[in-house]
Short mmCIF file of C-alpha atoms in Angstrom, two decimals:
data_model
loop_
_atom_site.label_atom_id
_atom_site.label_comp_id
_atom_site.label_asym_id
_atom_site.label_seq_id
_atom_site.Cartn_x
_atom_site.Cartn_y
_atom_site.Cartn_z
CA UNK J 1 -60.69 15.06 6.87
CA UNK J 2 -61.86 18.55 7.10
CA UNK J 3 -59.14 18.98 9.78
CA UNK J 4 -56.43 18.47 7.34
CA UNK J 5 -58.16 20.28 4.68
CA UNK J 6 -58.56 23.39 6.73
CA UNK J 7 -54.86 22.86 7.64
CA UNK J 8 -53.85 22.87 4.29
CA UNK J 9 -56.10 25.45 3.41
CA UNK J 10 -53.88 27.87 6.24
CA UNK J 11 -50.89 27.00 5.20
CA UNK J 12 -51.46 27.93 1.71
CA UNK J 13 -52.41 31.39 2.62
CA UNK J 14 -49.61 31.76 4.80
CA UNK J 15 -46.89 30.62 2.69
CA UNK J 16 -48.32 30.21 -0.90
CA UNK J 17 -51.22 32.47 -1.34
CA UNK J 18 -49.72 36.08 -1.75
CA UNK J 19 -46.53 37.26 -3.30
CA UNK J 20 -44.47 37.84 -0.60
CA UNK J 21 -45.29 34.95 0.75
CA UNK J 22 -43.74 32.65 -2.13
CA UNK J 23 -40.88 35.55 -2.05
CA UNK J 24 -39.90 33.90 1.48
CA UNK J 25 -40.92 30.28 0.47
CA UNK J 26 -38.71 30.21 -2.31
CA UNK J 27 -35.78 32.03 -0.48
CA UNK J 28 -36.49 29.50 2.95
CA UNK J 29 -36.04 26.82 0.12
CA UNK J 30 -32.68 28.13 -1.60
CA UNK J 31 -31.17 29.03 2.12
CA UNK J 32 -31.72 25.11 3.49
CA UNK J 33 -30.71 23.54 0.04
CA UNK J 34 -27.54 25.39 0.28
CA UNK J 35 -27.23 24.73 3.98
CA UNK J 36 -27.42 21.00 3.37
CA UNK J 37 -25.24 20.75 0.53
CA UNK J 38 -22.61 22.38 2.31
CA UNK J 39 -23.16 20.46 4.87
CA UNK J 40 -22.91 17.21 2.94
CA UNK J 41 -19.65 18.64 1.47
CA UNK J 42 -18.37 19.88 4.47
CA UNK J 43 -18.73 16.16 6.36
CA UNK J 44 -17.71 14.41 3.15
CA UNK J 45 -14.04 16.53 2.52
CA UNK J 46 -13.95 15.87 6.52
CA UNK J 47 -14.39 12.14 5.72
CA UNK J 48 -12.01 12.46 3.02
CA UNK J 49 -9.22 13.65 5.57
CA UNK J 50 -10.16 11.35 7.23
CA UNK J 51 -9.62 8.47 4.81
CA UNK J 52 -5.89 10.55 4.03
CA UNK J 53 -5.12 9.80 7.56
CA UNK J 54 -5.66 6.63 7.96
CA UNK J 55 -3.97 5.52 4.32
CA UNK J 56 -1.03 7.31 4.86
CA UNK J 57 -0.43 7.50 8.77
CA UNK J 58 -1.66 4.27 9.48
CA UNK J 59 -2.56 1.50 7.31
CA UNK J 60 0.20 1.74 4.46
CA UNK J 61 2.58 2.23 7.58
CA UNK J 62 1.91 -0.69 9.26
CA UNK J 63 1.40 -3.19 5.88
CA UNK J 64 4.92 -1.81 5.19
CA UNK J 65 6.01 -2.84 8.79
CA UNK J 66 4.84 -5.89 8.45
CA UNK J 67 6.89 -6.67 5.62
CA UNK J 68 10.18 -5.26 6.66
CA UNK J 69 9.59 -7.51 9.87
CA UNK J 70 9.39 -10.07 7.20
CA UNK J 71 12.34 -9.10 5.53
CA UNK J 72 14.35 -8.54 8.19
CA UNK J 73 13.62 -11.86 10.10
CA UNK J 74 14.93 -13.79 6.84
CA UNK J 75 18.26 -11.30 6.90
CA UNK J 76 19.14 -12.28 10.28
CA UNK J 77 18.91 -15.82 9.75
CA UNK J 78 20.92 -15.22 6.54
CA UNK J 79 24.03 -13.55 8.41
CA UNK J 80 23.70 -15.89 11.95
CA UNK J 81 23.98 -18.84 8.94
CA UNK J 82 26.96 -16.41 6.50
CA UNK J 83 28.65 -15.97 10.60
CA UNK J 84 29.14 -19.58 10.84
CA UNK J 85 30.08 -20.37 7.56
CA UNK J 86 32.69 -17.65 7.06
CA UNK J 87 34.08 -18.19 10.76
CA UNK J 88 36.00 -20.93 10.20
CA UNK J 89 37.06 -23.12 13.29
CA UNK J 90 36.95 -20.56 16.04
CA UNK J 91 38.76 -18.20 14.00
CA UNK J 92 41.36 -19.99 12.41
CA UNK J 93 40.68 -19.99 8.80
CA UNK J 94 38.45 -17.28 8.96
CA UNK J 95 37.16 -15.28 5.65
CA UNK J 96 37.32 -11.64 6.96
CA UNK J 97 35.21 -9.58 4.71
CA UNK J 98 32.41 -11.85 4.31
CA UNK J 99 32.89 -12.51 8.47
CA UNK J 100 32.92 -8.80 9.19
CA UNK J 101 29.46 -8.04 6.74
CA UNK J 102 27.59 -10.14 8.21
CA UNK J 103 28.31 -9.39 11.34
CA UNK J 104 27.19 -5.83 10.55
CA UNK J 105 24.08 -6.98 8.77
CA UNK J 106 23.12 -9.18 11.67
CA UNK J 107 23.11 -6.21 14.04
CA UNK J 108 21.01 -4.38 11.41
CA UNK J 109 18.65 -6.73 10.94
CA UNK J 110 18.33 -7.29 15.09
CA UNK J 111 17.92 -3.46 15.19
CA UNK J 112 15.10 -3.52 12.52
CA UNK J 113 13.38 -6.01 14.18
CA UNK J 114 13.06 -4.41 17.58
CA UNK J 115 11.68 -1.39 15.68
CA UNK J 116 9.35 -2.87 13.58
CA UNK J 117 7.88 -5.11 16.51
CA UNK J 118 7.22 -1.91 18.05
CA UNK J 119 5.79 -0.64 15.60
CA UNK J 120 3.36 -3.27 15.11
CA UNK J 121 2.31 -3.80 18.65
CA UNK J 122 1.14 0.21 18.78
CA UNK J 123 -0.86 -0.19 15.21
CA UNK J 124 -2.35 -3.89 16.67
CA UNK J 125 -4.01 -2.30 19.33
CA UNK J 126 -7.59 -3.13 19.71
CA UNK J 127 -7.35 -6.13 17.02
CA UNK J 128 -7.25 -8.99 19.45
CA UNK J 129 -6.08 -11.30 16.44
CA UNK J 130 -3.19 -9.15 15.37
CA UNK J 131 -2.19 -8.64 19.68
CA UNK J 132 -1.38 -11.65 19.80
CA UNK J 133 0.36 -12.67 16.54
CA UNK J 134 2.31 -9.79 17.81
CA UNK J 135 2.87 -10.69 21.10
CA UNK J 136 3.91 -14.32 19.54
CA UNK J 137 6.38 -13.26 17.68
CA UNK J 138 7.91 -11.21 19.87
CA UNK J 139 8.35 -14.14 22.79
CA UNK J 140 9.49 -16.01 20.03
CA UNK J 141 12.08 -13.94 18.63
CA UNK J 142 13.46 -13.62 22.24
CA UNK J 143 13.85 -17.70 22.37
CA UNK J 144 15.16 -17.69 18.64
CA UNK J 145 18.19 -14.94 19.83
CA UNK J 146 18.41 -17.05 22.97
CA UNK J 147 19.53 -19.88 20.40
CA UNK J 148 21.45 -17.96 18.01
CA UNK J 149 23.43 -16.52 20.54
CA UNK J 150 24.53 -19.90 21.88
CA UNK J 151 25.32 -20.96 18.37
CA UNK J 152 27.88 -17.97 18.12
CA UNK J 153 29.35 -18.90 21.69
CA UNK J 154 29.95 -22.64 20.53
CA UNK J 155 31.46 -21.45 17.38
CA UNK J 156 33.57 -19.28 19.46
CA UNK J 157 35.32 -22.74 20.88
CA UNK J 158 37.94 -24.66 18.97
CA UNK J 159 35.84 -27.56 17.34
CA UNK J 160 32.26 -26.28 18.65
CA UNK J 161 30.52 -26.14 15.42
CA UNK J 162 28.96 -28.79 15.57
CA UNK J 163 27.50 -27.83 18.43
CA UNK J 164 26.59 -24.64 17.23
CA UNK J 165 25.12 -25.72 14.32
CA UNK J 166 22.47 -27.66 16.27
CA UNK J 167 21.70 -24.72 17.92
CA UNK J 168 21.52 -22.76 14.80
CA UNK J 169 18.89 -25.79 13.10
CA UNK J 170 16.92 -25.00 16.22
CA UNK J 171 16.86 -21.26 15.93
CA UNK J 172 16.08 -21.89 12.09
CA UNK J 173 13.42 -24.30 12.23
CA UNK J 174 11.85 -21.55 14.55
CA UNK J 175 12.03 -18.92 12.63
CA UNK J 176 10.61 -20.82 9.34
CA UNK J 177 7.95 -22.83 11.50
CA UNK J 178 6.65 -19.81 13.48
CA UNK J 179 8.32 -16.74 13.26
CA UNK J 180 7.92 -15.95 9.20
CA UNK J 181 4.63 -17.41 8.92
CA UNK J 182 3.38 -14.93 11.73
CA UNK J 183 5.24 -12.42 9.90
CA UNK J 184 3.50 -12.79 7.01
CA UNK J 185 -0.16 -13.34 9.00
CA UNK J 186 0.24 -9.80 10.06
CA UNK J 187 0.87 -8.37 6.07
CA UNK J 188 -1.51 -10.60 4.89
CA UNK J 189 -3.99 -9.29 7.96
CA UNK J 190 -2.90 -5.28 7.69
CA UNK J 191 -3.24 -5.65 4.07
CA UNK J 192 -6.65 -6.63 4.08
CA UNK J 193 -7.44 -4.08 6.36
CA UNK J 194 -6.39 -1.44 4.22
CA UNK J 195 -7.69 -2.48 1.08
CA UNK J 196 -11.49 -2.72 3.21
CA UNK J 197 -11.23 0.61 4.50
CA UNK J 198 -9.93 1.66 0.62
CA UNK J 199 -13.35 -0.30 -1.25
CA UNK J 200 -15.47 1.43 2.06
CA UNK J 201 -14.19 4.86 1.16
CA UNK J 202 -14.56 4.39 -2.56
CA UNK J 203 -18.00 3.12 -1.90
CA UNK J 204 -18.93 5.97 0.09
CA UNK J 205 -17.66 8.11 -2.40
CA UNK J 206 -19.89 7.29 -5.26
CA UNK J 207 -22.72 7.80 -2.67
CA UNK J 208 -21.97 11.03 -1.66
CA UNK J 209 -20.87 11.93 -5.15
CA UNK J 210 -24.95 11.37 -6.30
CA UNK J 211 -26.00 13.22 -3.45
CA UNK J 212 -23.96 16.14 -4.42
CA UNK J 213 -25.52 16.22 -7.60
CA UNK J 214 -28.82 15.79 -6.47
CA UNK J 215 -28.77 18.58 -3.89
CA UNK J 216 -27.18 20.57 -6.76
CA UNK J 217 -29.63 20.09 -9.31
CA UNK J 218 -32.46 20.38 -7.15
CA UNK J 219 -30.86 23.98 -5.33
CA UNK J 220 -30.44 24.58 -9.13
CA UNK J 221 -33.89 24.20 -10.04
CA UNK J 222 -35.48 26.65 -7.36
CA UNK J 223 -33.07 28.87 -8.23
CA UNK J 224 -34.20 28.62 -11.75
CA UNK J 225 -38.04 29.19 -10.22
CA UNK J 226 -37.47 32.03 -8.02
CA UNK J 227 -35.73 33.85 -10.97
CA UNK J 228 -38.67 32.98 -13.77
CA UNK J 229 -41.51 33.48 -10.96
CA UNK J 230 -39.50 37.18 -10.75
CA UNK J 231 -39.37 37.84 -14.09
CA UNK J 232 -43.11 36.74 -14.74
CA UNK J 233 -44.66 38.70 -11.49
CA UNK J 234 -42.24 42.15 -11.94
CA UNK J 235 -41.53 42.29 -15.82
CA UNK J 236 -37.95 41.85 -15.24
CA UNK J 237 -36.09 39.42 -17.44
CA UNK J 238 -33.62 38.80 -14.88
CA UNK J 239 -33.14 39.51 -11.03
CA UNK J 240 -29.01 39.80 -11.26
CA UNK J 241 -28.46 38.71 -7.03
CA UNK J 242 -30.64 35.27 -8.14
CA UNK J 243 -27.98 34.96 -10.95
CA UNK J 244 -24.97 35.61 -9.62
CA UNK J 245 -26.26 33.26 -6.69
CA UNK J 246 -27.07 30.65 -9.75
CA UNK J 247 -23.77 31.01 -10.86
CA UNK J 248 -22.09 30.80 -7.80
CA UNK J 249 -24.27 27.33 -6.88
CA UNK J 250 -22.98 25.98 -10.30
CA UNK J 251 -19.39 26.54 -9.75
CA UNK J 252 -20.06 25.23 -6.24
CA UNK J 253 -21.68 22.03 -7.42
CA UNK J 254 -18.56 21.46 -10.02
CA UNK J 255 -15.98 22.50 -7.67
CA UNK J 256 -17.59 19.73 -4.82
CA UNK J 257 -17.98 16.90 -7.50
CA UNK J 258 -14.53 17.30 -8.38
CA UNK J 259 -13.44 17.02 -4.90
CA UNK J 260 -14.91 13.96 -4.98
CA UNK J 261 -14.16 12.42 -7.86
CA UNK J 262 -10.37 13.38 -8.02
CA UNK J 263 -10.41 11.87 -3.92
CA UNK J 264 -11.73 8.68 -5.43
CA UNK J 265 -9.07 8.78 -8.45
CA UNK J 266 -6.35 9.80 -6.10
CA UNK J 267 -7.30 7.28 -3.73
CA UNK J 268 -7.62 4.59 -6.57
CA UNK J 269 -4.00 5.55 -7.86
CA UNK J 270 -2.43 5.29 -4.10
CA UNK J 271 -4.01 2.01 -3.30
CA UNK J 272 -4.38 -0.32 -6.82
CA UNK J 273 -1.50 1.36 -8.95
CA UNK J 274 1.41 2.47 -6.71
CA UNK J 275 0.13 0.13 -3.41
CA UNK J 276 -0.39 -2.95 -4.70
CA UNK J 277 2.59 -2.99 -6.49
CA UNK J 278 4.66 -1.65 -3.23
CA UNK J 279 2.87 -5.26 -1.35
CA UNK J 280 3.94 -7.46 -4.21
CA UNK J 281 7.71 -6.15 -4.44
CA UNK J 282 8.24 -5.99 -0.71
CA UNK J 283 7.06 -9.68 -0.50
CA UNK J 284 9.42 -10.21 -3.30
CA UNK J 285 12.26 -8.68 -1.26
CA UNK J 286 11.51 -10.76 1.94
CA UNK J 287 11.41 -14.17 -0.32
CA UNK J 288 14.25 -12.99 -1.86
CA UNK J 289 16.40 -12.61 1.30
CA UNK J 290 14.95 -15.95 2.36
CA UNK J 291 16.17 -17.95 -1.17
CA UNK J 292 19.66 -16.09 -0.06
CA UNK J 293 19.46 -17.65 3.31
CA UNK J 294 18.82 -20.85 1.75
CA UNK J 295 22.22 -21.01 0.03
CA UNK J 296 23.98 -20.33 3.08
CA UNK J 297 22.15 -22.78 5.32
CA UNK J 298 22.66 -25.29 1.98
CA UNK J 299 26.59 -25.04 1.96
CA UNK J 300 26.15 -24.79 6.55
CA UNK J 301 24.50 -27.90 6.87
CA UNK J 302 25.26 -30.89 5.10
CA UNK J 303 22.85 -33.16 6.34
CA UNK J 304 19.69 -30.52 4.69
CA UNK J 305 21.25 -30.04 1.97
CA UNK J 306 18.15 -31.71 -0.28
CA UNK J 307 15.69 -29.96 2.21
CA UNK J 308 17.40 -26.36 1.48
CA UNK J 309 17.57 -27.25 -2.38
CA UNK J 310 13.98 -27.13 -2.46
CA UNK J 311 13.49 -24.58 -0.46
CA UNK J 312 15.42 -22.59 -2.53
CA UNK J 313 13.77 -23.98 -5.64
CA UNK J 314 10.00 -23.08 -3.64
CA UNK J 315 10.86 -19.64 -3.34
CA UNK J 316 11.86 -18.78 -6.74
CA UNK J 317 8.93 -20.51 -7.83
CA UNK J 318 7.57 -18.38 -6.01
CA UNK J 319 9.15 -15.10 -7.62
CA UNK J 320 9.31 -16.04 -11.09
CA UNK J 321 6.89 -19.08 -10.95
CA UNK J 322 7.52 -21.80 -14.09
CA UNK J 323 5.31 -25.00 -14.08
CA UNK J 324 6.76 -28.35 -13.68
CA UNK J 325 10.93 -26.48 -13.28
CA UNK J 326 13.41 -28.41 -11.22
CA UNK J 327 16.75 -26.24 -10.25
CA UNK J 328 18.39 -28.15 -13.41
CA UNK J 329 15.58 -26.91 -15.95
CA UNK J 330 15.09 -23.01 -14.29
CA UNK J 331 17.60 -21.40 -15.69
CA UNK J 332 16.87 -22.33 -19.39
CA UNK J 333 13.27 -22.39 -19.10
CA UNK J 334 13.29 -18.64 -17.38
CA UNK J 335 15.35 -17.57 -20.01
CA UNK J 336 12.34 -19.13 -22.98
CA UNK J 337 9.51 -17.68 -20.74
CA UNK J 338 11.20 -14.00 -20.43
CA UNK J 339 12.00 -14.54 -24.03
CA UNK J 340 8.27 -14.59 -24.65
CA UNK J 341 7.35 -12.03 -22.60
CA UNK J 342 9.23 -9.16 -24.14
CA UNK J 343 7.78 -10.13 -27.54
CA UNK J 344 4.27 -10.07 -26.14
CA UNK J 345 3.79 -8.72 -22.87
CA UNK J 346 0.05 -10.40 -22.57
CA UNK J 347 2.45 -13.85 -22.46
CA UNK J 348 1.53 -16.05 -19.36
CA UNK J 349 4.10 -18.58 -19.04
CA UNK J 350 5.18 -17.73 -15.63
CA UNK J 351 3.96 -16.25 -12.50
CA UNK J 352 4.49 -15.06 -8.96
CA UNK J 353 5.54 -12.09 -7.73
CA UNK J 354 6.90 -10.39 -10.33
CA UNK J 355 4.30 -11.15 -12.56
CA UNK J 356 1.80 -9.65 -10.00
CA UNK J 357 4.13 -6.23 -10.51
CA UNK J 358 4.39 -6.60 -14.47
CA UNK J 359 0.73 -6.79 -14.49
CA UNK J 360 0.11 -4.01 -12.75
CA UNK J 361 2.68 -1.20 -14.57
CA UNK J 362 1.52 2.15 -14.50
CA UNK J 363 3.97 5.05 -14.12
CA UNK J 364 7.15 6.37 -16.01
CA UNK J 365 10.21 4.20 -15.80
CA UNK J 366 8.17 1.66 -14.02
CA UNK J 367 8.09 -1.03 -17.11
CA UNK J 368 12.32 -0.61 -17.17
CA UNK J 369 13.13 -0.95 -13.69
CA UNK J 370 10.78 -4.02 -13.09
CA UNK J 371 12.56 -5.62 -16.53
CA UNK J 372 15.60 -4.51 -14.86
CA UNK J 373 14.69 -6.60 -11.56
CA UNK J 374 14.35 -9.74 -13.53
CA UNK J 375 17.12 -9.42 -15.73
CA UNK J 376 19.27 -9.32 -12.77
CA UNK J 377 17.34 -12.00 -11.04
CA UNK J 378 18.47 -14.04 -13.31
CA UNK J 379 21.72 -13.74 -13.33
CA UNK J 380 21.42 -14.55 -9.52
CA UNK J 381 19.92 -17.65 -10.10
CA UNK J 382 22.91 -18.69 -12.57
CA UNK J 383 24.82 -17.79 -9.19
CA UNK J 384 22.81 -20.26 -7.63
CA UNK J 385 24.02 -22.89 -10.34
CA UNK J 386 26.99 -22.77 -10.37
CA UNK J 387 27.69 -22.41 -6.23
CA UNK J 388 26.27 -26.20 -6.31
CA UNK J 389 28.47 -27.04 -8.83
CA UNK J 390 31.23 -26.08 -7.41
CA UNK J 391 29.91 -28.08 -4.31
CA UNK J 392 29.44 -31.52 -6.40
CA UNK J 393 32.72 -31.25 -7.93
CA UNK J 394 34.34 -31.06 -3.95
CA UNK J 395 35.27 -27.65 -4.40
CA UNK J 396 33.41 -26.49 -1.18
CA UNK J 397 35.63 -23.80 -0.41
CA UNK J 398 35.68 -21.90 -3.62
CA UNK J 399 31.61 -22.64 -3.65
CA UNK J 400 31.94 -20.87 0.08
CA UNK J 401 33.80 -18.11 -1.32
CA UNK J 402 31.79 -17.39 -4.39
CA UNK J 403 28.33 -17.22 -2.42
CA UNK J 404 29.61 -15.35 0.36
CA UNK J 405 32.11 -12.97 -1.64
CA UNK J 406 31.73 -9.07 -2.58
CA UNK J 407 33.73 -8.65 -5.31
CA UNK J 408 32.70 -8.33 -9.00
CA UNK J 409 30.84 -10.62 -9.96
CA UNK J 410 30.17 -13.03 -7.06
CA UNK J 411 26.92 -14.22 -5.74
CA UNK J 412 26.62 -11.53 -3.22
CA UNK J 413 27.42 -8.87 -5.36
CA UNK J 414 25.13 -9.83 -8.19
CA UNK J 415 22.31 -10.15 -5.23
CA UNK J 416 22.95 -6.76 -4.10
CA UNK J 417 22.82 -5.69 -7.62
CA UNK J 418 19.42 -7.30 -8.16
CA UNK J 419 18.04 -5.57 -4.68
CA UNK J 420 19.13 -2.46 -6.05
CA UNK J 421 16.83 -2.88 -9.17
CA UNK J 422 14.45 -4.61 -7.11
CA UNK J 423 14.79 -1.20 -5.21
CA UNK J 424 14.28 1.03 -7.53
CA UNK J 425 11.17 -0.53 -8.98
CA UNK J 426 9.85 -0.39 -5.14
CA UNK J 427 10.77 3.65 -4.66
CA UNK J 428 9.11 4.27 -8.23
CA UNK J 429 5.75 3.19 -6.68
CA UNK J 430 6.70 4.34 -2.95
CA UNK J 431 6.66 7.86 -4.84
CA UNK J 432 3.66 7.94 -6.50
CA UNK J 433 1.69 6.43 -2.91
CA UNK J 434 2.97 9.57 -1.23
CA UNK J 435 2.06 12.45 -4.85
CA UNK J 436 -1.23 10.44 -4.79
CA UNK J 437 -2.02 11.02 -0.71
CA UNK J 438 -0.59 14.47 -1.22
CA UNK J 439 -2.74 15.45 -4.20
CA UNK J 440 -5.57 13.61 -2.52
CA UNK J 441 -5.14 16.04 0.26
CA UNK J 442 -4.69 19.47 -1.61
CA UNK J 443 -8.14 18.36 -3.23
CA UNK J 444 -9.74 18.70 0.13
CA UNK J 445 -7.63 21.91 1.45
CA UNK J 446 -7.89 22.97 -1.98
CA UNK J 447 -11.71 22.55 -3.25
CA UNK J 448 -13.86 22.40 -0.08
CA UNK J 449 -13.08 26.10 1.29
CA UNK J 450 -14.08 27.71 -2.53
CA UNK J 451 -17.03 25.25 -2.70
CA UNK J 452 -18.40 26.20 1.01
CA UNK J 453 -17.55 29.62 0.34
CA UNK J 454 -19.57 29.65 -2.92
CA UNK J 455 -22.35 28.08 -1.39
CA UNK J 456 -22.42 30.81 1.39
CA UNK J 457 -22.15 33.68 -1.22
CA UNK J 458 -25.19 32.16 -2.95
CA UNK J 459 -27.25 32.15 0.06
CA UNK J 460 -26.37 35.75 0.92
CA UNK J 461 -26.92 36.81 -3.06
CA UNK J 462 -30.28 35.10 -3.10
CA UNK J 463 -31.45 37.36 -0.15
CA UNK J 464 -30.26 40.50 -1.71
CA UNK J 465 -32.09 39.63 -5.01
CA UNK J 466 -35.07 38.57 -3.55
CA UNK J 467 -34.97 42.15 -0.96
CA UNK J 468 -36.23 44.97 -2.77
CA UNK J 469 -38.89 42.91 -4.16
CA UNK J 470 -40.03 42.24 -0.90
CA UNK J 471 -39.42 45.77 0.25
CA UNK J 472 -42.33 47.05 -2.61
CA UNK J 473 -44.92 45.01 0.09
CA UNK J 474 -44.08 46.96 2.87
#
């Protein structure tokens, strides 16, 4: 006990018990402050970066990938299935426009595939789960062009489509039973991901956010000492190095809370208001080039018919989800539940994918082009109508030529007219993702430099203030 109190005793007259003493105390204490804070903001705009990186370089990337793989997988299958049907036998009764498109988009989609399989299996590495989803898919997609392509050489022979369509049910059944499922494993999985690391970040955040403040306060208030314990020991109302150091500390605190907070905002607005939105609409695309498929593969093969009828029917459900709608009630009972929703846009009558993106409107022009997208859904789905229609009545040709055509007004047209708007909706949030990243970066670049360099200037104006009063104990 008398140990410690002796201790005490000498450190008091060392550090506490004259003036110049205190002088150094109180300047030790301002120099470390400001060292840590700057510190902490230094390691937390570093973190920031960090966070930048991985949003916009990597996780965003690959969700996206993910999703065009989707996408893409469903296109192929569409055009191997639009091939057949427009192919006639061997040739001979061939519809050349519709023949020659798909072709094209069937090499596209092939194309897209390779690329975005590569893609994936660099960003999978060192996820064991997502390795081998990856490495799944891409054996499988090597058995499923294995089977397409001998589908296209029997329909190359007069009378070999039956053949080839057996080949084609295999190659189908494949890429619904495996294939898209994976597909959608890996956005589902790189999705997740993303939105972790973005809660992690905006968690950490906050946390450094209160430690700014506290370290700023605090440096603050011994700046606030050291200038009244001047004042009241040399009769000076104010030392002006411990203000101008005050002053710079302030602006340093703001300027390093503000980095913060507008990461966190920035952050916010890239994942939950333009991301979200970009995950909902590119699921919408993929489902959408699915339902497609599904009217080719309906007219294709006869004997699914009923099995590609609801299929269909699943899909839009889930799009534009109604409760309790058969393919005979959708159109009319889309048309009541839209009805509803542009007089109150609270309405709740349907659900799916585009509600997920009408629920979640945030930017300029965003609210018209996702209307837009549903409008011209729906005139899609009347497509849908009457191609089966046509069908019942035994007008399978015209029914062929309608879904397959590109002229005014046919199915195909009218789909690529609702991609377009489902498009646009898609690059509306695509470009705020990329102002929000970029903004969230110029806030680092930006703030952190001024803030350190404040915090610096401080440190060096405290020692300067504090000088010649330490100079008049020499």
């Amino acid at each position: 006990m008398q140990q410690t109190v002796a201790a005490w005793a000498a450190l008091r007259r060392r550090y506490w018990a004259h003036v110049p003493a205190r002088l150094r105390l109180l300047r030790a204490a301002t120099v470390l402050l400001a060292t840590a804070l700057a510190l902490l903001l230094t390691f937390a705009g570093l973190a920031a970066m960090g966070t930048w990186n991985s949003v916009a370089d990597r996780d965003a990337p690959r969700t996206t990938s993910a999703a065009d793989l989707d996408l893409a997988l469903n296109d192929m299958d569409a055009q191997a299935a639009n091939i057949l049907l427009s192919n006639g036998d061997a040739g001979k009764g061939r519809l050349q426009t519709p023949y020659q498109k798909a072709v094209g988009f069937y090499g596209d989609a092939r194309y897209e595939i390779g690329h975005d399989l590569r893609t994936l299996a660099v960003a999978a590495q060192g996820d064991r789960s997502d390795e081998k989803t990856v490495e799944s898919l891409t054996d499988g997609f090597a058995e499923y062009q294995e089977l397409i392509g001998r589908a296209l050489e029997n329909d190359g022979h007069r009378g070999g489509k039956a053949a080839a369509l057996a080949d084609y049910r295999k190659a189908t059944d494949l890429l619904q039973q495996q294939l898209v499922p994976s597909a959608r494993t890996l956005v589902s999985s790189n999705d997740k991901a993303f939105d972790t690391e973005y809660s992690s970040a905006r968690s950490t955040l906050s946390s450094q956010l209160i430690a700014v403040i506290a370290l700023g306060v605090l440096l603050l208030v011994v700046l606030g000492a050291l200038q009244w314990y001047l004042a009241r020991r040399f009769g000076r109302n104010l030392n002006p190095g411990v203000l101008a150091a005050t002053v710079c500390t302030l602006l340093a605190v703001i300027l390093g809370a503000q980095l913060l907070t507008s990461t966190a905002d920035d952050l916010r607005g890239a994942r939950r208001d333009a991301f979200d939105s970009v995950v909902a609409l590119s699921r919408a695309r993929a489902i959408a080039y699915d339902a497609n498929a599904d009217e080719s593969r309906y007219l294709l093969d006869p004997g699914r018919r009923e099995q590609y009828a609801a299929s269909f029917l699943a899909k839009s459900q889930e799009l534009y989800g109604i409760k309790g709608a058969t393919l005979a009630t959708y159109d009319a009972e889309l048309a009541t539940s839209w009805q509803a929703y542009e007089s109150d846009h609270q309405d709740l009558r349907f659900t799916g994918e585009f509600r997920r993106e009408l629920d979640n409107i945030t930017f300029v022009g965003e609210r018209v082009a996702a209307e837009k997208t549903v409008e011209t859904y729906a005139v899609y789905q009347r497509d849908d109508r009457k191609i089966r229609a046509l069908l019942a009545a035994g007008k399978e040709d015209q029914a062929v030529e309608f879904c397959m055509g590109w002229e005014p007004g046919t199915s195909n047209a009218h789909f690529g007219t609702w991609m377009a708007a489902l498009d646009k909706v898609t690059d509306i949030n695509r470009a705020h993702f990329t102002a929000s990243t970029d903004a969230g970066r110029s806030a680092v670049t930006g703030l952190l430099p001024w803030a350190g360099g404040l915090l610096l200037t401080a440190m060096a104006l405290t020692a300067l203030g504090v000088r010649p009063r330490l100079a008049e104990f020499r």
